[in-house]
Coordinates of C-alpha atoms in Angstrom, one line a residue:
Chain A
M21 CA -15.1 6.0 58.4
S22 CA -11.7 4.5 58.6
A23 CA -9.3 6.9 60.3
L24 CA -5.6 7.4 59.5
V25 CA -3.5 6.2 62.4
T26 CA -1.3 9.0 63.6
T27 CA -0.3 7.6 67.0
P28 CA 2.8 5.4 67.4
N29 CA 2.0 2.1 65.6
I30 CA 5.4 0.7 64.5
P31 CA 7.0 -1.8 66.9
D32 CA 10.8 -1.2 67.2
P33 CA 10.7 2.3 65.6
D34 CA 14.5 2.6 65.6
G35 CA 14.9 -0.7 63.7
F36 CA 12.3 0.3 61.1
Y37 CA 13.9 3.7 60.6
A38 CA 17.4 2.1 60.2
D39 CA 16.0 -0.3 57.6
L40 CA 14.4 2.5 55.7
I41 CA 17.6 4.5 55.5
A42 CA 19.9 1.5 54.9
A43 CA 17.9 0.6 51.9
Q44 CA 19.0 3.8 50.2
D45 CA 22.6 3.6 51.4
H46 CA 24.3 3.3 48.0
M47 CA 21.6 4.9 45.9
T48 CA 22.0 8.0 43.8
D49 CA 19.4 10.8 44.3
D50 CA 17.5 9.6 41.2
E51 CA 17.5 6.0 42.5
A52 CA 16.3 7.2 45.9
S53 CA 13.4 9.0 44.3
A54 CA 12.5 5.9 42.4
F55 CA 12.8 3.9 45.6
A56 CA 10.5 6.3 47.5
A57 CA 7.9 6.3 44.8
R58 CA 7.8 2.5 44.7
L59 CA 7.6 2.3 48.4
V60 CA 4.6 4.7 48.5
L61 CA 2.8 2.6 45.8
I62 CA 3.5 -0.7 47.4
L63 CA 2.3 0.5 50.8
S64 CA -0.7 2.3 49.3
N65 CA -1.8 -0.9 47.7
H66 CA -1.4 -2.7 51.0
I67 CA -3.6 -0.2 52.8
G68 CA -6.1 -0.3 50.0
D69 CA -8.6 2.0 51.7
R70 CA -9.3 5.1 49.7
E71 CA -10.4 7.1 52.7
V72 CA -7.3 6.3 54.7
L73 CA -5.1 7.0 51.6
A74 CA -6.9 10.3 51.0
Q75 CA -6.2 11.3 54.6
A76 CA -2.6 10.3 54.4
I77 CA -2.1 12.3 51.1
H78 CA -3.8 15.3 52.7
A79 CA -1.7 15.0 55.9
A80 CA 1.6 14.8 53.9
A81 CA 0.7 17.6 51.5
Q82 CA -0.5 19.9 54.3
H83 CA 2.7 19.2 56.3
V84 CA 4.9 20.2 53.3
R85 CA 2.9 23.2 52.2
G86 CA 1.7 24.4 55.5
G87 CA -2.0 25.0 56.1
Chain B
M3 CA -16.2 32.1 -3.3
F4 CA -16.0 28.4 -2.3
H5 CA -12.7 26.9 -1.3
D6 CA -12.5 23.5 0.2
R7 CA -10.7 23.4 3.5
Y8 CA -9.8 19.8 3.0
Q9 CA -9.8 17.1 0.4
L10 CA -12.6 14.6 0.2
A11 CA -12.4 10.8 0.8
F12 CA -15.9 10.3 -0.5
K13 CA -18.1 12.9 -2.4
L14 CA -21.5 11.9 -1.2
Y15 CA -23.7 15.0 -1.2
P16 CA -22.7 17.2 -4.2
Y17 CA -24.2 20.7 -4.3
A18 CA -27.7 20.8 -5.8
R19 CA -29.9 23.8 -6.0
S20 CA -32.7 23.7 -3.5
A21 CA -36.2 25.2 -4.0
D22 CA -35.5 27.2 -0.9
Q23 CA -33.1 29.3 -2.9
D24 CA -35.8 30.5 -5.2
A25 CA -38.4 31.1 -2.5
D26 CA -39.7 34.7 -2.0
A27 CA -39.3 34.5 1.8
P28 CA -37.1 32.3 3.9
V29 CA -38.6 28.8 4.2
R30 CA -39.1 27.5 7.8
H31 CA -37.9 24.0 8.7
P32 CA -38.6 22.1 11.9
V33 CA -34.9 21.1 12.3
V34 CA -31.7 22.2 10.7
V35 CA -28.4 20.4 11.5
M36 CA -25.2 22.3 10.9
G37 CA -22.3 20.1 10.0
G38 CA -22.2 16.8 8.1
G39 CA -19.7 14.9 10.2
P40 CA -20.7 11.6 11.9
I41 CA -22.6 13.4 14.7
G42 CA -24.6 15.7 12.3
V43 CA -25.5 12.8 9.9
A44 CA -26.5 10.6 12.8
T45 CA -28.7 13.4 14.2
A46 CA -30.4 13.8 10.8
L47 CA -30.8 10.0 10.7
D48 CA -32.3 9.8 14.2
L49 CA -34.8 12.5 13.5
G50 CA -35.6 11.5 10.0
L51 CA -36.4 7.9 11.0
Q52 CA -38.9 9.4 13.5
G53 CA -40.5 11.2 10.5
I54 CA -39.3 14.6 11.5
P55 CA -38.2 16.7 8.5
V56 CA -34.6 17.7 8.9
V57 CA -32.2 19.7 6.7
L58 CA -28.5 19.1 7.1
L59 CA -26.1 21.8 5.9
D60 CA -22.4 21.1 5.2
D61 CA -19.9 23.4 3.6
H62 CA -18.3 20.5 1.7
E63 CA -19.7 17.9 -0.6
G64 CA -18.7 14.8 1.3
I65 CA -16.4 13.2 3.8
G66 CA -12.9 14.5 4.5
Q67 CA -9.8 12.5 4.1
G68 CA -7.8 11.1 6.9
S69 CA -8.6 8.2 9.3
R70 CA -9.1 10.5 12.3
A71 CA -11.3 8.7 14.8
I72 CA -10.5 5.0 14.5
C73 CA -11.9 3.3 17.6
F74 CA -15.6 2.8 17.8
A75 CA -17.1 1.4 21.0
K76 CA -19.8 -1.2 21.6
R77 CA -22.3 1.5 22.6
T78 CA -21.7 3.3 19.3
L79 CA -22.4 0.1 17.4
E80 CA -25.5 -0.5 19.4
I81 CA -26.8 3.0 18.6
S82 CA -25.9 2.5 15.0
A83 CA -27.8 -0.8 15.0
R84 CA -30.9 1.1 16.2
Y85 CA -30.4 3.4 13.1
G86 CA -29.9 0.3 10.9
C87 CA -26.3 0.8 9.9
A88 CA -24.2 -1.3 12.3
A89 CA -23.8 -4.3 10.0
P90 CA -21.5 -2.8 7.4
M91 CA -19.4 -1.2 10.2
L92 CA -18.9 -4.5 11.9
D93 CA -18.2 -6.2 8.5
K94 CA -15.5 -3.6 7.6
G95 CA -14.1 -3.0 11.1
V96 CA -11.2 -4.8 12.8
V97 CA -12.0 -6.4 16.1
W98 CA -9.2 -6.5 18.6
N99 CA -9.0 -7.6 22.2
L100 CA -5.4 -7.8 23.2
G101 CA -3.3 -4.8 24.3
K102 CA 0.4 -4.7 25.1
V103 CA 2.1 -2.1 27.1
F104 CA 5.8 -1.5 26.8
H105 CA 8.3 0.7 28.7
D106 CA 11.6 1.4 26.9
D107 CA 12.5 -2.0 25.5
R108 CA 10.5 -4.1 28.0
K109 CA 7.0 -5.4 27.9
V110 CA 5.4 -4.3 31.1
F111 CA 2.3 -6.4 30.7
E112 CA -0.5 -7.3 28.4
F113 CA -4.3 -7.0 28.9
N114 CA -7.2 -8.7 27.2
L115 CA -10.4 -6.6 26.9
L116 CA -12.1 -10.0 27.8
P117 CA -15.3 -9.1 26.1
E118 CA -18.2 -10.2 28.1
D119 CA -20.2 -13.0 26.5
G120 CA -23.7 -12.5 25.3
H121 CA -23.5 -9.2 23.5
R122 CA -24.2 -8.7 19.8
F123 CA -21.3 -6.3 19.4
P124 CA -17.6 -6.5 20.4
A125 CA -16.1 -4.1 22.9
F126 CA -14.5 -2.1 20.1
I127 CA -13.9 -2.1 16.4
N128 CA -11.2 -0.1 14.6
L129 CA -12.5 1.6 11.5
Q130 CA -11.3 4.7 9.7
Q131 CA -13.8 7.6 10.3
P132 CA -14.5 8.1 6.6
Y133 CA -16.0 4.6 6.4
F134 CA -18.0 5.2 9.6
E135 CA -19.5 8.4 8.0
K136 CA -20.0 6.7 4.7
F137 CA -22.1 3.9 6.2
L138 CA -24.2 6.6 8.0
V139 CA -24.8 8.5 4.8
E140 CA -25.6 5.3 2.9
R141 CA -28.2 4.6 5.6
V142 CA -29.6 8.1 5.1
R143 CA -30.0 7.4 1.4
E144 CA -31.8 4.2 2.1
A145 CA -34.1 5.9 4.6
Q146 CA -34.8 8.7 2.2
A147 CA -35.8 6.1 -0.4
Q148 CA -38.2 4.7 2.2
G149 CA -39.7 8.2 2.7
A150 CA -37.6 9.6 5.6
P151 CA -37.8 13.4 5.3
I152 CA -34.0 14.0 5.4
E153 CA -32.2 16.5 3.1
L154 CA -28.4 16.7 2.9
R155 CA -27.2 20.0 1.3
G156 CA -23.6 20.1 0.3
R157 CA -21.7 23.3 -0.3
N158 CA -24.1 25.1 2.0
R159 CA -22.1 27.2 4.3
V160 CA -23.9 29.0 7.2
T161 CA -22.5 32.5 7.4
N162 CA -24.8 34.0 10.0
A163 CA -27.2 32.6 12.6
Q164 CA -29.7 35.0 14.2
V165 CA -31.2 33.4 17.3
H166 CA -34.8 34.3 18.2
D167 CA -37.0 33.1 21.0
D168 CA -38.9 30.6 18.8
H169 CA -36.6 30.1 15.8
V170 CA -33.2 30.7 14.3
A171 CA -32.7 32.6 11.0
L172 CA -29.8 31.4 8.9
D173 CA -27.9 33.0 6.1
I174 CA -26.3 30.4 3.8
E175 CA -23.6 30.8 1.1
T176 CA -23.7 28.5 -1.9
P177 CA -21.9 28.3 -5.3
D178 CA -25.1 30.0 -6.7
G179 CA -24.9 32.8 -4.2
P180 CA -26.6 33.3 -0.8
Y181 CA -30.0 32.5 0.5
S182 CA -31.8 32.3 3.9
I183 CA -33.9 29.8 5.8
E184 CA -35.3 29.5 9.2
A185 CA -35.2 26.7 11.7
D186 CA -37.5 25.9 14.6
W187 CA -34.5 24.1 16.1
L188 CA -30.8 24.3 15.1
I189 CA -28.5 21.5 16.0
G190 CA -24.8 22.5 16.0
C191 CA -22.7 19.6 15.0
D192 CA -20.0 21.6 13.3
G193 CA -17.0 20.3 15.2
A194 CA -14.4 21.4 17.7
S195 CA -13.8 24.7 16.1
S196 CA -17.5 25.2 15.7
P197 CA -18.2 28.4 13.5
L198 CA -21.7 28.4 15.1
R199 CA -20.3 28.7 18.6
G200 CA -18.2 31.5 17.3
M201 CA -21.1 33.3 15.7
M202 CA -23.0 33.1 18.9
G203 CA -20.0 34.2 20.9
L204 CA -20.3 31.3 23.3
D205 CA -17.6 30.1 25.7
F206 CA -15.5 26.9 25.2
E207 CA -13.1 26.7 28.0
G208 CA -10.8 24.0 29.4
R209 CA -7.3 22.8 29.6
V210 CA -4.7 23.0 26.9
F211 CA -2.2 20.1 26.8
Q212 CA 1.3 21.2 25.7
D213 CA 2.2 18.3 23.6
S214 CA 2.0 17.5 19.9
F215 CA 1.2 14.1 18.4
L216 CA 2.3 12.9 14.9
I217 CA 0.0 10.5 13.2
A218 CA 1.2 8.3 10.4
D219 CA -1.2 5.8 8.8
I220 CA 0.9 3.3 7.0
R221 CA 0.1 0.4 4.7
M222 CA 2.4 -2.6 5.2
D223 CA 2.4 -6.3 5.1
G224 CA 4.3 -6.5 8.4
D225 CA 3.6 -9.4 10.7
F226 CA 2.4 -7.3 13.6
P227 CA -0.6 -9.0 15.2
T228 CA -4.0 -7.3 15.5
E229 CA -3.3 -5.8 18.9
R230 CA -3.0 -2.4 20.5
W231 CA 0.6 -1.7 21.3
F232 CA 1.5 1.2 23.5
W233 CA 5.1 2.2 24.3
F234 CA 6.0 4.6 27.1
E235 CA 9.5 6.1 26.4
P236 CA 10.2 3.7 23.6
H237 CA 13.8 2.4 23.1
F238 CA 13.6 3.5 19.4
K239 CA 13.3 7.1 20.5
S240 CA 10.7 8.0 18.0
G241 CA 8.5 9.8 20.5
A242 CA 7.9 10.2 24.3
S243 CA 5.2 7.6 23.7
T244 CA 4.0 5.7 20.7
L245 CA 0.8 3.9 19.8
L246 CA 0.4 1.2 17.1
H247 CA -3.1 0.2 16.1
K248 CA -4.5 -1.9 13.3
Q249 CA -7.1 -0.5 10.9
P250 CA -8.9 -2.2 7.9
D251 CA -7.3 -2.3 4.5
G252 CA -3.9 -3.4 5.8
I253 CA -3.4 0.0 7.4
W254 CA -1.7 0.7 10.7
R255 CA -2.1 3.8 12.8
V256 CA 1.1 5.0 14.4
D257 CA 0.9 7.8 16.8
F258 CA 4.1 9.5 18.1
Q259 CA 4.1 11.9 21.0
I260 CA 6.7 14.5 19.8
G261 CA 6.7 17.4 22.2
W262 CA 5.4 20.9 22.3
D263 CA 8.1 23.1 20.6
I264 CA 8.3 21.5 17.2
D265 CA 8.6 22.8 13.6
R266 CA 5.4 21.3 12.1
K267 CA 6.5 21.7 8.6
E268 CA 9.8 20.0 9.3
E269 CA 8.2 17.1 11.2
L270 CA 5.7 16.5 8.4
K271 CA 8.5 16.0 5.8
E272 CA 8.3 12.5 4.5
E273 CA 12.0 11.7 5.3
N274 CA 11.5 12.8 8.9
I275 CA 8.4 10.7 9.4
R276 CA 10.2 7.8 7.8
R277 CA 13.1 8.2 10.1
R278 CA 10.8 7.8 13.1
L279 CA 9.0 4.8 11.5
D280 CA 12.2 3.1 10.5
A281 CA 13.6 3.3 14.0
M282 CA 10.4 1.8 15.3
L283 CA 9.8 -0.9 12.7
G284 CA 13.4 -1.8 12.1
E285 CA 15.4 -1.6 8.9
G286 CA 14.1 -3.2 5.8
V287 CA 10.4 -3.1 6.6
E288 CA 8.5 -1.9 3.5
Y289 CA 5.5 0.4 4.0
E290 CA 3.6 3.1 2.3
L291 CA 2.6 6.4 4.0
V292 CA -1.2 6.8 3.5
W293 CA -2.0 9.8 5.7
T294 CA 0.0 12.0 8.1
S295 CA -1.1 14.7 10.4
I296 CA 0.1 16.6 13.5
Y297 CA -2.4 17.3 16.2
T298 CA -2.6 19.0 19.6
F299 CA -5.6 18.8 21.9
Q300 CA -7.5 20.4 24.7
C301 CA -10.0 19.0 27.2
R302 CA -12.9 21.5 27.4
R303 CA -16.6 21.9 27.1
M304 CA -19.3 24.5 26.7
K305 CA -20.9 25.5 30.0
K306 CA -24.3 24.8 28.5
F307 CA -25.1 22.6 25.5
R308 CA -28.6 24.1 25.0
H309 CA -29.0 27.8 24.2
G310 CA -32.7 28.3 23.6
R311 CA -33.5 26.9 20.1
V312 CA -29.9 26.1 19.5
I313 CA -28.4 22.8 20.7
F314 CA -24.8 21.7 20.4
A315 CA -23.7 18.0 20.0
G316 CA -20.4 16.2 19.6
D317 CA -17.1 18.0 19.4
S318 CA -18.7 21.4 19.1
A319 CA -20.0 21.0 22.7
H320 CA -17.1 19.1 24.2
Q321 CA -13.6 18.1 23.3
V322 CA -11.3 15.5 24.8
S323 CA -7.9 14.0 24.3
P324 CA -7.9 11.0 22.0
F325 CA -6.8 8.7 24.7
G326 CA -9.7 6.4 25.4
A327 CA -11.7 7.0 22.2
R328 CA -14.1 9.3 23.8
G329 CA -14.6 11.8 21.0
A330 CA -16.9 10.4 18.3
N331 CA -18.1 7.8 20.7
S332 CA -19.4 10.4 23.2
G333 CA -20.9 12.4 20.3
M334 CA -23.0 9.4 19.2
Q335 CA -24.3 9.2 22.8
D336 CA -25.3 12.8 22.5
V337 CA -27.3 12.0 19.4
D338 CA -28.9 9.0 21.1
N339 CA -29.9 11.2 24.0
L340 CA -31.1 14.2 22.0
G341 CA -33.1 12.4 19.3
W342 CA -36.1 11.1 21.2
K343 CA -36.3 14.2 23.4
L344 CA -36.4 16.6 20.5
G345 CA -38.9 14.3 18.8
L346 CA -41.3 14.5 21.8
V347 CA -40.9 18.2 22.1
I348 CA -41.6 18.8 18.4
A349 CA -44.6 16.5 18.6
G350 CA -45.9 18.7 21.4
K351 CA -45.9 15.7 23.8
A352 CA -43.3 17.0 26.2
P353 CA -42.3 20.5 27.3
E354 CA -39.1 22.2 26.2
A355 CA -37.8 21.5 29.7
L356 CA -37.1 17.9 28.5
L357 CA -34.3 19.4 26.4
D358 CA -32.6 20.8 29.5
S359 CA -32.2 17.2 30.6
Y360 CA -30.1 16.6 27.4
D361 CA -27.8 19.3 28.8
A362 CA -27.7 17.8 32.3
E363 CA -27.2 14.2 31.1
R364 CA -24.7 14.9 28.4
A365 CA -22.7 17.5 30.4
H366 CA -22.4 14.8 33.0
G367 CA -21.1 12.4 30.3
A368 CA -18.7 15.1 29.0
D369 CA -17.3 15.7 32.5
E370 CA -16.8 12.0 32.9
N371 CA -15.0 11.8 29.6
I372 CA -12.9 14.8 30.2
R373 CA -11.9 13.5 33.7
N374 CA -10.9 10.1 32.2
S375 CA -9.1 11.5 29.3
T376 CA -7.3 14.1 31.4
R377 CA -6.1 11.4 33.8
A378 CA -4.8 9.3 30.9
T379 CA -3.0 12.3 29.4
D380 CA -1.4 13.1 32.8
F381 CA -0.2 9.6 33.1
I382 CA 1.1 9.4 29.5
T383 CA 2.7 12.9 29.6
P384 CA 3.8 13.6 33.2
K385 CA 4.1 17.3 33.9
T386 CA 6.7 17.4 36.7
K387 CA 9.9 15.5 37.5
M388 CA 8.3 13.7 40.5
S389 CA 5.1 12.8 38.6
H390 CA 7.5 11.3 36.0
V391 CA 9.2 9.3 38.8
F392 CA 5.9 8.0 40.0
R393 CA 4.7 7.2 36.5
N394 CA 7.9 5.1 35.9
A395 CA 7.6 3.5 39.3
V396 CA 4.1 2.3 38.3
L397 CA 5.5 1.0 35.0
G398 CA 8.5 -0.7 36.7
L399 CA 6.4 -2.3 39.4
A400 CA 3.7 -3.5 36.8
E401 CA 6.3 -5.8 35.3
D402 CA 6.6 -7.8 38.5
Y403 CA 3.6 -6.9 40.6
E404 CA 0.0 -7.4 39.5
F405 CA -1.3 -4.7 41.8
A406 CA 0.4 -1.9 39.8
R407 CA -1.2 -2.9 36.5
P408 CA -4.5 -1.2 37.0
L409 CA -2.6 2.0 37.7
V410 CA -1.1 2.0 34.2
N411 CA -3.2 4.3 32.2
S412 CA -2.7 4.5 28.4
G413 CA -6.4 5.5 27.9
R414 CA -9.5 4.2 29.7
L415 CA -11.6 2.9 26.8
S416 CA -15.0 4.5 26.3
V417 CA -18.0 3.1 28.0
P418 CA -21.4 4.8 28.2
C419 CA -21.9 6.8 31.3
T420 CA -24.7 6.2 33.8
Y421 CA -26.9 9.2 34.5
D422 CA -26.7 8.7 38.2
G423 CA -28.8 11.1 40.3
L424 CA -30.1 13.1 37.4
P425 CA -33.7 14.3 37.1
L426 CA -35.2 11.9 34.5
N427 CA -34.5 8.8 36.7
G428 CA -37.4 7.2 38.5
P429 CA -37.4 4.8 41.4
D430 CA -35.0 1.9 41.8
A431 CA -37.5 -0.4 43.5
L432 CA -36.0 -3.7 42.6
P433 CA -34.5 -5.3 45.8
G434 CA -31.6 -7.4 44.8
G435 CA -31.4 -5.9 41.3
P436 CA -27.9 -5.7 39.7
P437 CA -26.2 -2.3 40.1
R438 CA -25.3 -2.3 36.4
T439 CA -28.9 -1.9 35.4
R440 CA -29.9 0.7 37.9
P441 CA -31.9 3.7 36.6
G442 CA -29.8 5.9 34.4
S443 CA -27.8 3.0 33.0
A444 CA -27.5 2.1 29.3
C445 CA -29.2 -1.3 29.0
P446 CA -26.5 -4.0 28.6
D447 CA -27.2 -6.5 25.8
A448 CA -28.1 -10.1 26.5
P449 CA -28.8 -13.1 24.3
I450 CA -32.4 -14.1 24.1
A451 CA -34.2 -16.7 22.1
G452 CA -33.8 -15.8 18.4
G453 CA -31.5 -12.8 18.9
Y454 CA -30.4 -10.1 21.3
L455 CA -32.3 -8.0 23.9
L456 CA -31.3 -4.7 22.4
D457 CA -33.0 -5.6 19.1
W458 CA -36.3 -5.3 21.1
L459 CA -35.5 -2.0 22.9
G460 CA -35.2 1.6 21.7
G461 CA -37.1 4.0 19.6
D462 CA -40.0 4.2 22.0
F463 CA -40.7 3.6 25.7
V464 CA -40.6 -0.1 26.6
L465 CA -41.9 -1.9 29.6
L466 CA -39.5 -4.8 29.9
T467 CA -41.1 -7.5 32.1
L468 CA -39.1 -10.5 33.4
N469 CA -41.3 -13.2 35.0
A470 CA -43.9 -10.5 35.6
E471 CA -47.3 -9.5 34.2
A472 CA -48.2 -6.1 32.6
P473 CA -50.5 -4.8 29.9
E474 CA -49.2 -5.2 26.4
T475 CA -49.4 -1.5 25.8
L476 CA -50.0 1.5 28.0
E477 CA -50.4 5.1 27.1
E478 CA -49.7 8.1 29.3
A479 CA -50.2 11.7 28.2
G480 CA -50.1 10.6 24.6
I481 CA -46.9 8.7 25.0
G482 CA -47.0 5.0 24.3
M483 CA -45.3 2.2 26.2
R484 CA -44.8 -1.2 24.6
R485 CA -44.3 -4.3 26.6
V486 CA -41.4 -6.7 25.9
A487 CA -42.2 -9.8 27.9
L488 CA -39.4 -12.2 28.7
T489 CA -39.1 -15.2 31.0
G490 CA -36.5 -17.9 31.8
A491 CA -37.7 -19.7 28.7
E492 CA -36.1 -17.1 26.4
D493 CA -32.9 -16.9 28.5
A494 CA -31.1 -20.2 27.9
A495 CA -27.7 -18.7 28.9
G496 CA -29.1 -17.1 32.1
L497 CA -27.4 -13.9 31.2
L498 CA -30.6 -11.9 31.0
A499 CA -31.4 -12.9 34.6
E500 CA -27.8 -12.1 35.7
R501 CA -27.9 -8.6 34.1
Y502 CA -31.5 -7.7 34.9
L503 CA -32.8 -9.8 37.8
G504 CA -29.8 -10.4 40.1
D505 CA -31.3 -11.8 43.2
A506 CA -34.8 -10.7 42.4
P507 CA -37.4 -13.3 41.2
S508 CA -39.1 -10.9 38.8
A509 CA -38.7 -7.4 37.5
V510 CA -40.4 -4.6 35.5
Y511 CA -38.1 -2.0 33.8
L512 CA -39.3 1.2 32.2
I513 CA -36.7 1.8 29.4
R514 CA -36.3 5.0 27.5
P515 CA -36.2 5.3 23.7
D516 CA -32.4 5.6 24.0
Q517 CA -32.2 2.2 25.7
H518 CA -31.4 3.8 29.1
V519 CA -33.2 2.5 32.2
A520 CA -35.7 5.1 33.5
A521 CA -37.0 3.1 36.5
R522 CA -37.4 -0.5 37.8
W523 CA -39.6 -2.4 40.2
D524 CA -40.1 -5.9 41.4
R525 CA -43.6 -6.1 39.7
F526 CA -46.0 -4.0 37.6
D527 CA -47.6 -1.1 39.5
E528 CA -49.6 1.0 37.0
T529 CA -49.6 4.2 39.1
A530 CA -45.8 4.0 39.6
V531 CA -45.1 3.3 35.9
R532 CA -47.2 6.3 34.9
A533 CA -45.5 8.5 37.4
A534 CA -42.1 7.3 36.2
L535 CA -43.0 8.2 32.6
H536 CA -43.9 11.7 33.7
T537 CA -40.6 12.0 35.4
A538 CA -38.7 10.6 32.4
C539 CA -40.4 13.1 30.0
T540 CA -40.5 16.1 32.5
L541 CA -44.3 16.2 32.1
E542 CA -46.3 18.4 34.5
T543 CA -47.7 16.1 37.2
A544 CA -51.4 15.6 36.6

């Protein structure tokens, strides 16, 4: 079973985070929501592994709702 | 008193007094079907063609008006072909392959159903439900003339059903007053609001969708092509979504999603319907309103489709949203599944337990249909702000990115379900065999010399041999199996081999009377075939 990577895996984390925030610099909240949804879909397709995606959805949901 | 609940499109079985009404005691019939819609008439046809006497009761004298179900799938046509009435459906129906999806004023993408080569029937035809029913009834008349013991009784309304262990007693109201009959088996095909289900106090639970849809069938000479057009949030603001679909006779189905809190009477006023249509079609397009209706829907099913001697089929047993054309199409698969099983049980060749497999297999089908239609509905009508954001993100990306197109869901069109993992399946002992013909699957069609494979299958158990030997006939526990022998010589296109052999050099399939695969092997093994027949008919093991 493929496992969701939850250890540091992004080179140059500060640079990545700055890019993520900069992309939304001049967006309204509605645009930012639309951006976030598109990003999720584009990345999900790139991952393309239903097991990993299910674990990621679960991890995110659990983190928001507690569990 | 008899009041029609709806107007008729075709008066096909006018009330006629039956001898049962003058009998001293209630007459017993082997099978009574309640409800003369497509599923009831198909059930009567299936049983009648087997020579089983069947009485169909309907509280009207024919087929109701309104196009209603308009999309009939390949599997439905294949089943109808087995009953001998697919040709007029195909002649009359509109074949379409191209679908276009729009968001606001932009075309998101288009898809082609890309029908696979080598099938007698197209993936879909569009045909108004009254025509579909009429062709079934015409086939009943033809079968009756050839001696099929089918009786259609119009204006016979069942007012009470008393269920006993070995029969059902029915009270019936007619224009001549009441009478009673008994049925060894009662098949409830009386629709989504099934009076029979109500009389028996049975559950029908599921999810209500809080949205209303306005249907307008219009006749016009507009130059819209024969395609399925679906708009999400259309720029013409006539609904939260809109569907345009071609029917025969120059008629178009327009389906507007108009919200939950609506004034039905107001919405159904002609000027209000025309306002929506004019916005969509543009000024100056002439059209005639043929039929209009507002519907809401639920996705739900009965917990059990069989209750002793009473069996439910079609909408009375399960209801889905219209997205995906899974209503009438799944009902026809119910009939296909039930007919041969009831036939064997009535003939005393199989135990009643075989009918529990109808429940298992068709409940599996209903769950699949409900899941698919619920998913489509949730995509078309997002329930939260963020699911709306995601839905529109999919539509937006689909314009530019191919990957997002499979996520767009305006209805996943009906295909027959595979009875994976269910009790009637025998072994899958064909190494290299194609997954699509594994046990439980509906047999895919294939061209063979002089016709199509499915012409040779169905009605009884078949041993389909491909490059393999087997006896011409075989009998087990009084149930016959008929060999259909094919080789590469009959398979010029190679599609039979592609669909049934895969990487295997030879194969033997045991195929059920409903054209589903019961088991398959790489060669004939008599002991294994006999055992698989036992399994497929739930016979006690010898």
